[in-house]
Amino acid sequence: MPDGSQDERELVERAKRDPDAFGALYDRYFPQIYRFAYSRLREQSLAEDVTQEVFFKALRNMGRYTYSGHPFSSWLYQIALNAVADHYRGQRGEVELEEATGLASQAPEVVDEVIRRDRSHRVWTAIDQLPRQQRAAMVLKFGEDRKIDEIAQILGKSSGAVKLLLHRGVERLRRELPQLEAELGTKS
Amino acid sequence: MTDPELDDLFTDAADREVVELLSSARPATPPLDPHFRNYLRTQLMAEARKTLPRRERAPWFSWRLPSPPLAMAAVAAGFLIVLGFEIALLQRGGSQAPVAADIHLVNGKSNVATIEPIKIPFSGPVDKAAVEVQIQIEPATDYTTRWDGNTLVIVPRHPLAANTNYTVKLKPVATPQPNQPAPSAQPQVVVHFVTAPPPTPPVVAPTYNSQNLVWSGDSPITEPGAVGQASWTPDGEILVTRPVSTGQAQGAQGSASASGGQPSSSATGTDIWLMSPKGSFLQKLASGGRYPAAAPAGGLFAFWQMSGNRGTLLYGALDGSGGDPVALATIDGAPDRAPVWLGKDRVAYLDAGRLRVVDLHGAQVQLASTVNVSGSLAGSPDGTLIAAETLSGSSIYDAGSGKVSKPLPQGATGFSWSSSNDLAFVIEQPGNPQLRLLAHDQTASTQVYAAPVNRSWTDLSWSPDGHAVLFASRPASAAPGEFSRTYLINADGQGGPVLFGGDGAEYAAPRWSPSGTMVLFSRADEGSGISKLWVANVTVQPSALDRAENSALAEVDTFMQARLKGDLTAAQAELDANGLAKYQSGAMSLASPSGQHYARRYVVSVQLISAGKFLVGLRLVLADTANRETSYVDEHLTVIAQGPKFVIDDIVQAPAVQLGKGPTVVSVQVQANKPGPLVLVQFDSDLDPSTITSASVFVRDDSGQVRSETPTYDRTTHLVTLSVKLKPGNTYRLVVTTSVTDINGHTVAQQFESPIQPAQAGGG
């Protein structure tokens, strides 16, 4: 019996020349790519645009995809990450997004949303406010259950660097959550 | 923590607490347009078919068959068509036994209903997945499939276009066998059929007045107990609950009547299905659902699902696209009614009797006050108002704020909103039940009719134009010979209620179809006491203008019969002096091109130009000597009244267009509207919405100036709607350019143009 990765590898190879196999890959990965795009952009139409771009780019580049031991989804996440970054570049010019930490928090609906939702939602709202790389690592680890090696592959970093991003992300949440919750407690 | 990577990474207790919180809390399910997923898939598949290199195919007979003679026999058998059986060879369990696809149910048929599944039985087991992925339908049609045993059921996601020649191709691929080369394609099974023409649209929309309407025949569409709750969708399909039974679970799903009889004793709840008005089950939309309700627009539906003692409100797409339904809210306990749509993007529901409103992202709308509903609840179609019956009285509420907009008279119940936001309701007071109406301006309610004593009026259902109300009238106490009946009453009460339906059986829960041409109702015959779902046809008595239109179309029919027979002398006899002069000058032809003949024709448009003068758009489909439809020609005939009859005054002929070369316009309608008329352009294909723009579909005047606003596209009906500014008596042209593209990437083969001539004053 082929294991899951073998099955996926065969499906990916078939998808290089078989539209139906590519359709099967789309069916398998659409939910997580859309969810990931939405988690980064917080707007339905933008998430749709990015998801569309991811799969069309994947289709156009299927022939060049080479199995590297990581799940096929890593490649899709990588494309999605670039598409999201392109979006923000288009929005704000060539801004170093690592520094653009206030981007999500500037959205007026974030605070309103947080007020209504429970603690777990508050945590995710706080993640929205992390720097870009930290946020991507946190979403992939805690939202998508990706392995650290895989996240490293997606972000183009070493596993050690991903661990550091996760560590910094958690440390920052640890510092900011009590303050955020106190602030929310006074508003709600 | 259950992730060893996180265990290793975070050892500090405070960090671990945050990690625990993150691990236990997942981000909320993001909002997702149910159409988007399917739309993107269709786009990708079209692109993939164009760009991916083709699969390598081994010569199938070299490995599939043990000897060349047998291979040759199989080749012959593969192309054999005998009495509607097309033989396709499929590998079955390693043997080479052929399996026949029986295409006689649909192949070669004309007049095929536009809301019916396409059924193709196979004579034995087949590789279902392989058959499904190779289906092709032209014109471009989005569809889903299911299997009833060995019968393939192809369900178009939206109603098919009328008057259209469809081709369905199956390209079976056998199941791969261990240690065998990849299976190759088999000869195609090809099915052709033509859909039924729609009723010719009247040049002036009919008025649904009780004196104009005729209950013209009814028939049951289900067996007793085969379905539960039933309601129309905006597309004219029927949303039903269907008991889950053992047989159904095994996949034996045919038509409503075939599924048969009482729900099985093993029924474990209900599923939600779409059904055609003829009673065919089209598609299961949700498992384990109840109380479905279709949105007034946007192609969505909402329903309830139970999990333990909690109810979850969900919504999904009526065409089954977009994946699983999305949860919007939960309540403790079981719901007792369907959710109520407020426009196309909010849903009202009751949570332990308390009114709540949620949007499609799952966000609750904050209502200004608590509204505890004790009875009737209805939302206006534009989504702005809610009529609710509470213990302290009935009122109309603003759906955005929850504030009372207008108190209603004491005892008001049974709310029903018209398409123009008029509210009909009943006041149940002993001895004097009343039907009342509150106009959309909400000034004061007026009494439409006071019902006879000892009968109750329920299930109010407006006609599509808001001129009449259908309802059920039930005796207060059941006595022999006393039944519930369905009645019709004009909104102004004039003429009083008239019996609209039969007598001698229980007629109940009438629901007018969105088109106004049908009524869905339940009927229980005396003795059985068990209801079946029935559909009645409703016809409108023609007005003087409709009679003139029918006479003009009858003249066109006579003229065309003569042309189709090749009797040009008889055809010329239908021309007036102007038409004859044009014909004799050679400016128009009455005969079909050499080597071709007119296979069929249909009306694309009818416009009233002035009193006694109509412009009729006709499509003539040409076939070759083998009777294959190859192309069509559009003609515009000017038909004028001359004494007691109509004659053909002029014909304008367009160049021939090849069939099967992209999407095609099949109907053009000019509809009166305020502030300006609407031009409705219907296509035969599912279109790529991004190609419907003000530069690709528009109306221009003689000087070339565009007179239409940005078009809208309704994917469920393939309908493009243009809002236009036209002066009566002037001539305009509807233009559809070749940049309009279907979902498979095929463009309109040739620019389509059609004259638009609004009637001069007094023309109607």
Short mmCIF file of C-alpha atoms in Angstrom, two decimals, chain B residues 161-372:
data_model
loop_
_atom_site.label_atom_id
_atom_site.label_comp_id
_atom_site.label_asym_id
_atom_site.label_seq_id
_atom_site.Cartn_x
_atom_site.Cartn_y
_atom_site.Cartn_z
CA ALA B 161 -31.13 27.05 -22.10
CA ALA B 162 -34.35 26.68 -24.05
CA ASN B 163 -34.40 25.92 -27.79
CA THR B 164 -30.86 24.64 -27.72
CA ASN B 165 -29.24 21.61 -29.30
CA TYR B 166 -27.07 19.98 -26.64
CA THR B 167 -24.35 17.41 -27.19
CA VAL B 168 -23.17 15.22 -24.33
CA LYS B 169 -20.07 13.11 -24.84
CA LEU B 170 -18.86 10.36 -22.56
CA LYS B 171 -15.38 9.03 -22.98
CA PRO B 172 -15.16 5.95 -20.79
CA VAL B 173 -11.81 4.84 -19.44
CA ALA B 174 -11.51 1.38 -17.97
CA THR B 175 -10.31 0.78 -14.43
CA PRO B 176 -6.53 0.33 -14.30
CA GLN B 177 -5.56 -3.24 -13.54
CA PRO B 178 -2.47 -4.27 -11.56
CA ASN B 179 0.62 -4.80 -13.72
CA GLN B 180 -1.14 -3.43 -16.79
CA PRO B 181 -0.31 -0.32 -18.79
CA ALA B 182 -2.44 2.76 -18.14
CA PRO B 183 -5.88 2.38 -19.69
CA SER B 184 -6.57 4.24 -22.90
CA ALA B 185 -9.61 6.16 -24.06
CA GLN B 186 -12.57 4.32 -25.51
CA PRO B 187 -14.80 5.38 -28.37
CA GLN B 188 -17.06 8.21 -27.32
CA VAL B 189 -20.72 7.81 -26.55
CA VAL B 190 -22.40 10.85 -28.09
CA VAL B 191 -25.87 12.05 -27.15
CA HIS B 192 -27.77 14.84 -28.88
CA PHE B 193 -31.00 16.44 -27.71
CA VAL B 194 -32.88 19.71 -28.12
CA THR B 195 -34.49 21.55 -25.22
CA ALA B 196 -38.08 22.72 -25.25
CA PRO B 197 -38.96 26.24 -26.38
CA PRO B 198 -40.11 28.61 -23.64
CA PRO B 199 -43.56 30.16 -23.78
CA THR B 200 -43.42 33.18 -26.09
CA PRO B 201 -43.03 36.16 -23.77
CA PRO B 202 -45.94 38.58 -24.04
CA VAL B 203 -44.89 42.01 -25.32
CA VAL B 204 -46.58 43.49 -22.28
CA ALA B 205 -46.23 41.69 -18.94
CA PRO B 206 -49.53 40.10 -17.85
CA THR B 207 -51.52 41.29 -14.87
CA TYR B 208 -52.26 38.56 -12.37
CA ASN B 209 -55.89 39.41 -11.84
CA SER B 210 -58.21 36.67 -10.58
CA GLN B 211 -60.44 37.23 -13.62
CA ASN B 212 -57.46 36.67 -15.99
CA LEU B 213 -56.07 33.49 -14.48
CA VAL B 214 -56.97 29.89 -15.22
CA TRP B 215 -56.01 26.82 -13.18
CA SER B 216 -55.17 24.73 -16.24
CA GLY B 217 -54.47 21.24 -15.07
CA ASP B 218 -52.60 19.78 -12.13
CA SER B 219 -50.72 16.60 -11.39
CA PRO B 220 -48.96 14.95 -8.46
CA ILE B 221 -45.18 15.05 -8.56
CA THR B 222 -44.39 12.86 -5.55
CA GLU B 223 -45.71 9.78 -3.85
CA PRO B 224 -47.23 10.26 -0.39
CA GLY B 225 -44.60 11.05 2.19
CA ALA B 226 -41.74 11.05 -0.35
CA VAL B 227 -40.80 14.61 0.56
CA GLY B 228 -41.43 16.91 3.51
CA GLN B 229 -41.12 20.69 3.44
CA ALA B 230 -41.14 22.14 -0.08
CA SER B 231 -40.62 25.63 -1.47
CA TRP B 232 -39.64 27.25 -4.76
CA THR B 233 -36.19 28.53 -5.56
CA PRO B 234 -35.89 31.73 -7.63
CA ASP B 235 -34.91 29.56 -10.64
CA GLY B 236 -38.16 27.58 -10.56
CA GLU B 237 -36.71 24.47 -8.95
CA ILE B 238 -38.16 23.04 -5.74
CA LEU B 239 -36.23 22.81 -2.49
CA VAL B 240 -37.45 19.83 -0.44
CA THR B 241 -36.59 17.73 2.57
CA ARG B 242 -36.46 14.03 1.83
CA PRO B 243 -36.53 11.27 4.42
CA VAL B 244 -33.24 9.44 4.71
CA SER B 245 -34.01 5.80 4.13
CA THR B 246 -32.00 2.63 3.77
CA GLY B 247 -32.72 2.52 0.06
CA GLN B 248 -31.58 6.06 -0.40
CA ALA B 249 -28.44 5.45 1.56
CA GLN B 250 -27.61 2.70 -0.90
CA GLY B 251 -27.85 5.16 -3.71
CA ALA B 252 -31.10 4.05 -5.30
CA GLN B 253 -32.39 7.47 -6.19
CA GLY B 254 -34.62 7.92 -9.13
CA SER B 255 -37.55 10.20 -9.44
CA ALA B 256 -39.77 11.21 -6.58
CA SER B 257 -42.39 8.74 -7.64
CA ALA B 258 -39.86 5.98 -8.15
CA SER B 259 -38.44 6.39 -4.70
CA GLY B 260 -41.88 5.66 -3.64
CA GLY B 261 -44.32 5.39 -0.88
CA GLN B 262 -44.01 6.02 2.77
CA PRO B 263 -40.70 6.87 4.30
CA SER B 264 -38.99 3.72 5.31
CA SER B 265 -39.19 2.67 8.91
CA SER B 266 -35.43 2.99 8.96
CA ALA B 267 -35.66 6.73 8.19
CA THR B 268 -33.24 8.64 10.36
CA GLY B 269 -34.05 12.25 9.54
CA THR B 270 -34.14 14.21 6.33
CA ASP B 271 -31.74 15.38 3.67
CA ILE B 272 -32.17 18.49 1.58
CA TRP B 273 -32.65 18.01 -2.15
CA LEU B 274 -33.40 20.05 -5.22
CA MET B 275 -36.29 18.70 -7.24
CA SER B 276 -37.59 19.59 -10.69
CA PRO B 277 -41.22 20.72 -11.13
CA LYS B 278 -41.81 17.32 -12.75
CA GLY B 279 -40.74 15.56 -9.56
CA SER B 280 -37.24 14.39 -10.54
CA PHE B 281 -34.72 14.57 -7.73
CA LEU B 282 -31.88 16.68 -9.09
CA GLN B 283 -29.23 16.97 -6.44
CA LYS B 284 -28.70 16.40 -2.75
CA LEU B 285 -27.62 19.71 -1.25
CA ALA B 286 -27.16 18.73 2.38
CA SER B 287 -27.27 15.61 4.51
CA GLY B 288 -29.25 15.66 7.71
CA GLY B 289 -30.90 19.03 7.15
CA ARG B 290 -34.33 20.43 7.79
CA TYR B 291 -36.33 23.60 7.14
CA PRO B 292 -34.54 24.77 3.98
CA ALA B 293 -35.21 28.25 2.60
CA ALA B 294 -33.90 29.73 -0.65
CA ALA B 295 -32.60 33.31 -0.73
CA PRO B 296 -34.66 35.62 -2.97
CA ALA B 297 -31.53 36.20 -5.09
CA GLY B 298 -27.90 35.15 -5.18
CA GLY B 299 -28.36 31.38 -5.54
CA LEU B 300 -28.03 30.50 -1.84
CA PHE B 301 -30.13 28.58 0.64
CA ALA B 302 -30.13 28.31 4.43
CA PHE B 303 -31.26 25.41 6.60
CA TRP B 304 -30.99 23.83 10.02
CA GLN B 305 -29.01 20.81 11.12
CA MET B 306 -29.26 19.10 14.51
CA SER B 307 -26.32 17.85 16.51
CA GLY B 308 -27.42 16.40 19.84
CA ASN B 309 -29.76 18.95 21.31
CA ARG B 310 -28.24 21.90 19.46
CA GLY B 311 -29.36 23.29 16.15
CA THR B 312 -26.90 24.78 13.67
CA LEU B 313 -27.93 27.30 11.04
CA LEU B 314 -25.99 26.81 7.80
CA TYR B 315 -26.02 28.14 4.28
CA GLY B 316 -24.80 26.81 0.95
CA ALA B 317 -25.14 27.25 -2.79
CA LEU B 318 -28.26 26.01 -4.57
CA ASP B 319 -26.19 24.73 -7.48
CA GLY B 320 -24.17 22.58 -5.10
CA SER B 321 -20.95 24.44 -5.84
CA GLY B 322 -18.63 25.91 -3.26
CA GLY B 323 -18.09 22.87 -1.10
CA ASP B 324 -19.74 22.07 2.19
CA PRO B 325 -22.39 24.37 3.69
CA VAL B 326 -21.04 27.02 6.04
CA ALA B 327 -22.23 27.34 9.65
CA LEU B 328 -23.64 30.72 10.67
CA ALA B 329 -25.01 30.25 14.17
CA THR B 330 -26.08 27.68 16.73
CA ILE B 331 -29.03 27.52 19.11
CA ASP B 332 -29.97 25.35 22.05
CA GLY B 333 -32.82 23.00 21.20
CA ALA B 334 -34.54 22.25 17.92
CA PRO B 335 -35.73 24.97 15.54
CA ASP B 336 -39.44 25.02 14.73
CA ARG B 337 -39.31 26.85 11.42
CA ALA B 338 -37.19 27.70 8.42
CA PRO B 339 -34.70 30.55 8.60
CA VAL B 340 -35.96 33.78 7.04
CA TRP B 341 -33.83 35.47 4.39
CA LEU B 342 -33.46 39.24 4.54
CA GLY B 343 -32.42 40.04 1.00
CA LYS B 344 -29.57 37.88 -0.24
CA ASP B 345 -26.99 38.37 2.48
CA ARG B 346 -28.63 38.19 5.92
CA VAL B 347 -30.71 35.57 7.67
CA ALA B 348 -33.16 35.95 10.54
CA TYR B 349 -33.86 33.07 12.91
CA LEU B 350 -35.24 32.37 16.36
CA ASP B 351 -33.06 31.44 19.31
CA ALA B 352 -35.38 30.22 22.08
CA GLY B 353 -38.02 32.50 20.58
CA ARG B 354 -35.72 35.52 20.41
CA LEU B 355 -35.26 37.12 17.00
CA ARG B 356 -31.70 37.17 15.80
CA VAL B 357 -30.17 38.32 12.52
CA VAL B 358 -26.85 37.09 11.19
CA ASP B 359 -24.87 38.01 8.09
CA LEU B 360 -23.12 35.50 5.85
CA HIS B 361 -19.83 35.99 7.69
CA GLY B 362 -21.51 34.74 10.85
CA ALA B 363 -21.56 38.20 12.46
CA GLN B 364 -24.66 38.96 14.52
CA VAL B 365 -26.55 42.13 13.64
CA GLN B 366 -27.03 44.06 16.86
CA LEU B 367 -30.77 44.70 17.28
CA ALA B 368 -31.86 47.68 19.36
CA SER B 369 -34.34 45.71 21.43
CA THR B 370 -35.20 42.14 22.26
CA VAL B 371 -37.96 40.79 20.02
CA ASN B 372 -39.51 37.56 21.30
#
